[in-house]
Short mmCIF file of N, CA and C in Angstrom, two decimals:
data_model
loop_
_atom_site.label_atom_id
_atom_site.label_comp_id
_atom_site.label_asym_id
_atom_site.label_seq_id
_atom_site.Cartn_x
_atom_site.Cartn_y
_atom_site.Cartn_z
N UNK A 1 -1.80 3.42 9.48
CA UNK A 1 -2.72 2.34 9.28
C UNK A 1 -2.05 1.07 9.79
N UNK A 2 -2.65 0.16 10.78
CA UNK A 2 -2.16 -0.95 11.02
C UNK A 2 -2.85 -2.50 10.72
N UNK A 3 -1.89 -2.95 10.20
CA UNK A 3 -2.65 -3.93 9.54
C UNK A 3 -2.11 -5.47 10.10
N UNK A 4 -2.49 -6.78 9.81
CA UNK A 4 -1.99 -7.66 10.83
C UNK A 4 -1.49 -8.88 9.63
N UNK A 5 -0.45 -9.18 9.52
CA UNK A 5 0.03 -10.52 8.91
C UNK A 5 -0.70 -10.65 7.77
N UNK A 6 -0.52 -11.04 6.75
CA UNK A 6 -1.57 -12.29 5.91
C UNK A 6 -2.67 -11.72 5.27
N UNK A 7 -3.07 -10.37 6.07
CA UNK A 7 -4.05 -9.71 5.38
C UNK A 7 -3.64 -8.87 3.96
N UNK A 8 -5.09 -8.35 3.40
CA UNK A 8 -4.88 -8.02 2.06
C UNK A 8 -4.98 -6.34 2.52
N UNK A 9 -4.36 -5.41 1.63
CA UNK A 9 -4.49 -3.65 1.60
C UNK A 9 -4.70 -3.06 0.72
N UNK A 10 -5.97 -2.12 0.15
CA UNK A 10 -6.62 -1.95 -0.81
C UNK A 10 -6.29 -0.16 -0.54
N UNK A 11 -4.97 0.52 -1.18
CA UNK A 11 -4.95 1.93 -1.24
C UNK A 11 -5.26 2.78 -2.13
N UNK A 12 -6.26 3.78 -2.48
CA UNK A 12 -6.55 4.61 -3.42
C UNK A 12 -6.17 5.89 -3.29
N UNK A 13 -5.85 6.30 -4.75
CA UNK A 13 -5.40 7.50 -5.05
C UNK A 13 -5.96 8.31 -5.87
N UNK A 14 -6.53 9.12 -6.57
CA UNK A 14 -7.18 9.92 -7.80
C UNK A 14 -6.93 11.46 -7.60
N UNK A 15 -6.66 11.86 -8.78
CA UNK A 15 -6.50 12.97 -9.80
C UNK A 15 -6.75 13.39 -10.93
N UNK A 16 -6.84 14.52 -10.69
CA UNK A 16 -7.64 15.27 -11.80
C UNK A 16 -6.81 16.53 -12.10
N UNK A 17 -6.57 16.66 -13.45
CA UNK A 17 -5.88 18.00 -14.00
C UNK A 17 -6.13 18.05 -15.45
N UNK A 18 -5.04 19.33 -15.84
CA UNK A 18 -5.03 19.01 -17.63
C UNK A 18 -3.90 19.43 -17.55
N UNK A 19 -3.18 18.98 -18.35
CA UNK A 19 -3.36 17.39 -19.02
C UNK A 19 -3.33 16.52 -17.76
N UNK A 20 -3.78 15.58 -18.23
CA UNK A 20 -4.33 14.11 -17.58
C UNK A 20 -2.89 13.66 -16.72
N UNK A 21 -2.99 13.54 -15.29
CA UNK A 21 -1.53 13.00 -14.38
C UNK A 21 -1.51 11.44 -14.30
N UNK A 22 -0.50 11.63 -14.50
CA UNK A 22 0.07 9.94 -14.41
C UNK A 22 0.09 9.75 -12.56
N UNK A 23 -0.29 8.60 -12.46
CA UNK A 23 -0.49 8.55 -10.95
C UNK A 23 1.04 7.24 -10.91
N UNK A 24 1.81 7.34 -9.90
CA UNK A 24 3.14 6.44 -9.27
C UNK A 24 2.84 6.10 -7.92
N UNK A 25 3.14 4.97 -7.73
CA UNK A 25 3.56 4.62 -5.91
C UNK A 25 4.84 4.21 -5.69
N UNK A 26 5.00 4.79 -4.76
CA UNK A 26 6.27 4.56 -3.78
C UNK A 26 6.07 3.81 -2.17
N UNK A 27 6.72 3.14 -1.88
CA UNK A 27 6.93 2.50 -0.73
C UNK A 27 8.92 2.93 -0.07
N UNK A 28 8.72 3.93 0.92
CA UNK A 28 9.88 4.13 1.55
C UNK A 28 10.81 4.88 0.39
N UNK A 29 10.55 5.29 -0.85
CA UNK A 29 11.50 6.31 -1.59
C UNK A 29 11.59 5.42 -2.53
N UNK A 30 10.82 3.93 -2.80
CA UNK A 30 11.60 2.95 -3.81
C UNK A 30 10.23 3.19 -4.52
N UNK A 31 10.31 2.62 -5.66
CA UNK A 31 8.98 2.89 -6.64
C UNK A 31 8.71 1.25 -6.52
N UNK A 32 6.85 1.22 -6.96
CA UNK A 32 6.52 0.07 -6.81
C UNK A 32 6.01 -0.36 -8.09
N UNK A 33 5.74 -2.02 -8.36
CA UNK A 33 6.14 -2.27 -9.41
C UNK A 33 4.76 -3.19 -9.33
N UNK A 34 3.61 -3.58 -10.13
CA UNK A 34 3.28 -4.99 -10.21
C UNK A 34 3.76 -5.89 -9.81
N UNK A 35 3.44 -6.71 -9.40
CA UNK A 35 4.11 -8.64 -9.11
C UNK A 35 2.93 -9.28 -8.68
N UNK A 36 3.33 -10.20 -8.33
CA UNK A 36 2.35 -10.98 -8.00
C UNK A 36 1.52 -10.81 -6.66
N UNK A 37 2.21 -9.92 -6.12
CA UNK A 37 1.56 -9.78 -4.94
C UNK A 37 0.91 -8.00 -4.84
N UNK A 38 1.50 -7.52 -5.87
CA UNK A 38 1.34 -6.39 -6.03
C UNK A 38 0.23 -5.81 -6.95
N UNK A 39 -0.78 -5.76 -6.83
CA UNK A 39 -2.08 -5.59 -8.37
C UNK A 39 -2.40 -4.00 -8.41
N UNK A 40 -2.17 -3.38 -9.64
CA UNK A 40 -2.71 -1.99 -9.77
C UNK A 40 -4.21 -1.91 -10.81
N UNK A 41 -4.99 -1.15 -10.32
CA UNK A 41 -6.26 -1.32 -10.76
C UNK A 41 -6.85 0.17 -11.48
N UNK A 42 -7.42 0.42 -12.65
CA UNK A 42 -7.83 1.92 -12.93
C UNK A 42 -6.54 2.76 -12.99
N UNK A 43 -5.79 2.48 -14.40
CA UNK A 43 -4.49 3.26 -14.13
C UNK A 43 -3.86 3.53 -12.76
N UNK A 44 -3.68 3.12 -11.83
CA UNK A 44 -2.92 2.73 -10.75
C UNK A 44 -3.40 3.82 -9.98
N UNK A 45 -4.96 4.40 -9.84
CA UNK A 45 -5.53 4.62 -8.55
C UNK A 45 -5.74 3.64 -7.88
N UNK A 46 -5.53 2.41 -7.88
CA UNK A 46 -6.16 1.38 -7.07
C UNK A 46 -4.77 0.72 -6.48
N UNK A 47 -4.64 -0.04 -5.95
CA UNK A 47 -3.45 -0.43 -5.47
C UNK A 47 -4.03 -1.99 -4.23
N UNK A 48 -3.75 -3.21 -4.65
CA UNK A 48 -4.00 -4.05 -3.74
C UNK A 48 -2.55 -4.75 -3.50
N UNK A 49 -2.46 -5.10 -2.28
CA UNK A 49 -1.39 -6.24 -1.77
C UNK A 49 -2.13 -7.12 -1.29
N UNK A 50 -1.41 -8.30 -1.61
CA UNK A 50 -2.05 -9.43 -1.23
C UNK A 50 -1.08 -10.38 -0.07
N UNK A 51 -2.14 -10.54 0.52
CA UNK A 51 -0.86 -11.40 1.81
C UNK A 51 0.37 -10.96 2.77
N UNK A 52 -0.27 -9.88 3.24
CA UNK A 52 1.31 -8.72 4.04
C UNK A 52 2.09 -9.35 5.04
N UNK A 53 3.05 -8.85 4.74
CA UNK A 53 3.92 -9.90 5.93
C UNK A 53 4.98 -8.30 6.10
N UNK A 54 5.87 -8.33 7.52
CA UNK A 54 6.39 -6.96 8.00
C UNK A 54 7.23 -6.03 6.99
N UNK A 55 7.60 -6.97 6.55
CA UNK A 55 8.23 -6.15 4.82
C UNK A 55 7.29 -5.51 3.97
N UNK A 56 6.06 -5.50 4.57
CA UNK A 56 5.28 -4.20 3.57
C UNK A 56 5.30 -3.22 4.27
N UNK A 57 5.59 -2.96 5.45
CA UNK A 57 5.30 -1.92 6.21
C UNK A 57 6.39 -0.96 5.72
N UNK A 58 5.89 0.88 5.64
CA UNK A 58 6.54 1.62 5.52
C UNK A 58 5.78 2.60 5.25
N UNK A 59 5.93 4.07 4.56
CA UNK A 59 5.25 4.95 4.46
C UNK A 59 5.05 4.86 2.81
N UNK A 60 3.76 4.91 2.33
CA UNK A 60 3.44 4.66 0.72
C UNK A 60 2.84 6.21 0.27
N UNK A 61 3.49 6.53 -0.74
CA UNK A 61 3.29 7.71 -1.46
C UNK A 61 2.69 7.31 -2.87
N UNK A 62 1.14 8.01 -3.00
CA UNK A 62 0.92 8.30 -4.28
C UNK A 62 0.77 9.77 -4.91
N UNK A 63 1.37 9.33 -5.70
CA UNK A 63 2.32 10.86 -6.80
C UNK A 63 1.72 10.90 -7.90
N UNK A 64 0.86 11.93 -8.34
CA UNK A 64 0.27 12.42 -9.35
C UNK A 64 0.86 13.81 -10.34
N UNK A 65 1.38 13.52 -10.83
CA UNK A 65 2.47 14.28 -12.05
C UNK A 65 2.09 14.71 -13.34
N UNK A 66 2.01 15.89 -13.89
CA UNK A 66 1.91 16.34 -15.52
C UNK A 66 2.87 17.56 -15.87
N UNK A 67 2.57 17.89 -16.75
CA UNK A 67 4.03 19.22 -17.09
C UNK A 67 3.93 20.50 -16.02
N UNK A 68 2.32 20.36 -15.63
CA UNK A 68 2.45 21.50 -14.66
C UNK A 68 3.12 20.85 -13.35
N UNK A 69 3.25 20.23 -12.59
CA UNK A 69 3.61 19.55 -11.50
C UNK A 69 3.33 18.05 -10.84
N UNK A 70 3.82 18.50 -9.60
CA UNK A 70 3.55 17.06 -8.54
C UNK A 70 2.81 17.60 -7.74
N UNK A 71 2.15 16.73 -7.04
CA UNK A 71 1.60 16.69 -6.06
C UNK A 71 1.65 15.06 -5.58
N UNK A 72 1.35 14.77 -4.36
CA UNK A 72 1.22 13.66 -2.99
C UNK A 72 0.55 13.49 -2.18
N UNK A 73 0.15 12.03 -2.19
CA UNK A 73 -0.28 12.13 -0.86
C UNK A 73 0.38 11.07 -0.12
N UNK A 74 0.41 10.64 1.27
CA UNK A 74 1.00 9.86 1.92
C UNK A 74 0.30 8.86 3.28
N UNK A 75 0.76 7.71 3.16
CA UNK A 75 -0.04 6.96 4.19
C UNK A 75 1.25 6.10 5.23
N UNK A 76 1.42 5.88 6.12
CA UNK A 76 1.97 5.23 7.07
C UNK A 76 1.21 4.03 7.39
N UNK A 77 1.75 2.47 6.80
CA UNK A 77 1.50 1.32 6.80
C UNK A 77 2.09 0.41 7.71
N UNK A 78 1.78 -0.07 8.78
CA UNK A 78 2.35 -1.37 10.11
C UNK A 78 1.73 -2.38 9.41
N UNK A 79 2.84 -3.43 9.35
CA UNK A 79 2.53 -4.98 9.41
C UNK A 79 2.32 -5.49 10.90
N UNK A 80 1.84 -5.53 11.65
CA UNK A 80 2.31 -6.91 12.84
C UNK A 80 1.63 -7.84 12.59
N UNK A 81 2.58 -9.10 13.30
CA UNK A 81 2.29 -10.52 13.41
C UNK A 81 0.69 -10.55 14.25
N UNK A 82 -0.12 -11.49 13.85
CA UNK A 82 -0.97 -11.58 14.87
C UNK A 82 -1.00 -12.30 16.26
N UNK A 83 -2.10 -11.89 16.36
CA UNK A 83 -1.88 -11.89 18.31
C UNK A 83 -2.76 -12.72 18.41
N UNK A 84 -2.16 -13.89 19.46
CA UNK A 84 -2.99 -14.99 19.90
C UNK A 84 -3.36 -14.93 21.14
N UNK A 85 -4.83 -15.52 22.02
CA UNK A 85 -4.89 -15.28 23.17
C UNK A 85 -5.47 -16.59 23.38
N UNK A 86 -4.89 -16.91 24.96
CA UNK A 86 -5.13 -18.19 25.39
C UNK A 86 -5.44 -18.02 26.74
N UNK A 87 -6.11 -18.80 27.04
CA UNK A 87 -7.13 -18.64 28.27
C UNK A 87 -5.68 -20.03 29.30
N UNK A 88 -5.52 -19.59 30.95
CA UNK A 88 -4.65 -20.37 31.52
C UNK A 88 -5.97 -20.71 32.94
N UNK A 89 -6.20 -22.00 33.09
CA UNK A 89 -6.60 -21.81 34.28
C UNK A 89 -6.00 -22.13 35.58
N UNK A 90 -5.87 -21.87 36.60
CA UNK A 90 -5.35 -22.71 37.81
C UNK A 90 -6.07 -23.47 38.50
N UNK A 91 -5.58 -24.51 38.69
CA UNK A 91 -6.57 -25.64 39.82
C UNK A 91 -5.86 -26.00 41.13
#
């Protein structure tokens, strides 16, 4: 998924088992946390960032877990800077 500077990223996840799975995100093997830029929504199927800049980019895992197991899924996230275009004329 490529996304450009400044913009916002709205990732969903859902599961279903018994007993009931705790859903986790990961960014690059690190676990992710609330902050301020970070909002989890619906027991943390929902997932928004606000304002991306190249340090969000990486591969994001959501992990759905109960006594019977894990399961994953995975997304590949690009930040780039945006792209400006300017018109040159010659005279």
């Amino acid at each position: 998924m490529r996304m450009v500077e400044g913009s916002s990223l709205v990732l969903r996840c859902s599961a279903t088992g018994n007993p009931t799975p705790t859903l986790e995100w990961w960014r690059d093997g690190r676990p992710l946390y609330q902050t301020k830029k970070i909002h989890f929504q619906d027991n943390k199927q929902i997932i928004k960032m606000l304002n991306l800049t190249a340090e969000d980019s990486g591969l994001y895992v959501c992990a759905a877990s109960n006594k019977i197991g894990t399961v994953a899924s995975k997304t590949n996230v690009g930040v780039y800077g945006k792209i400006f275009l300017c018109s040159v004329t010659l005279e």
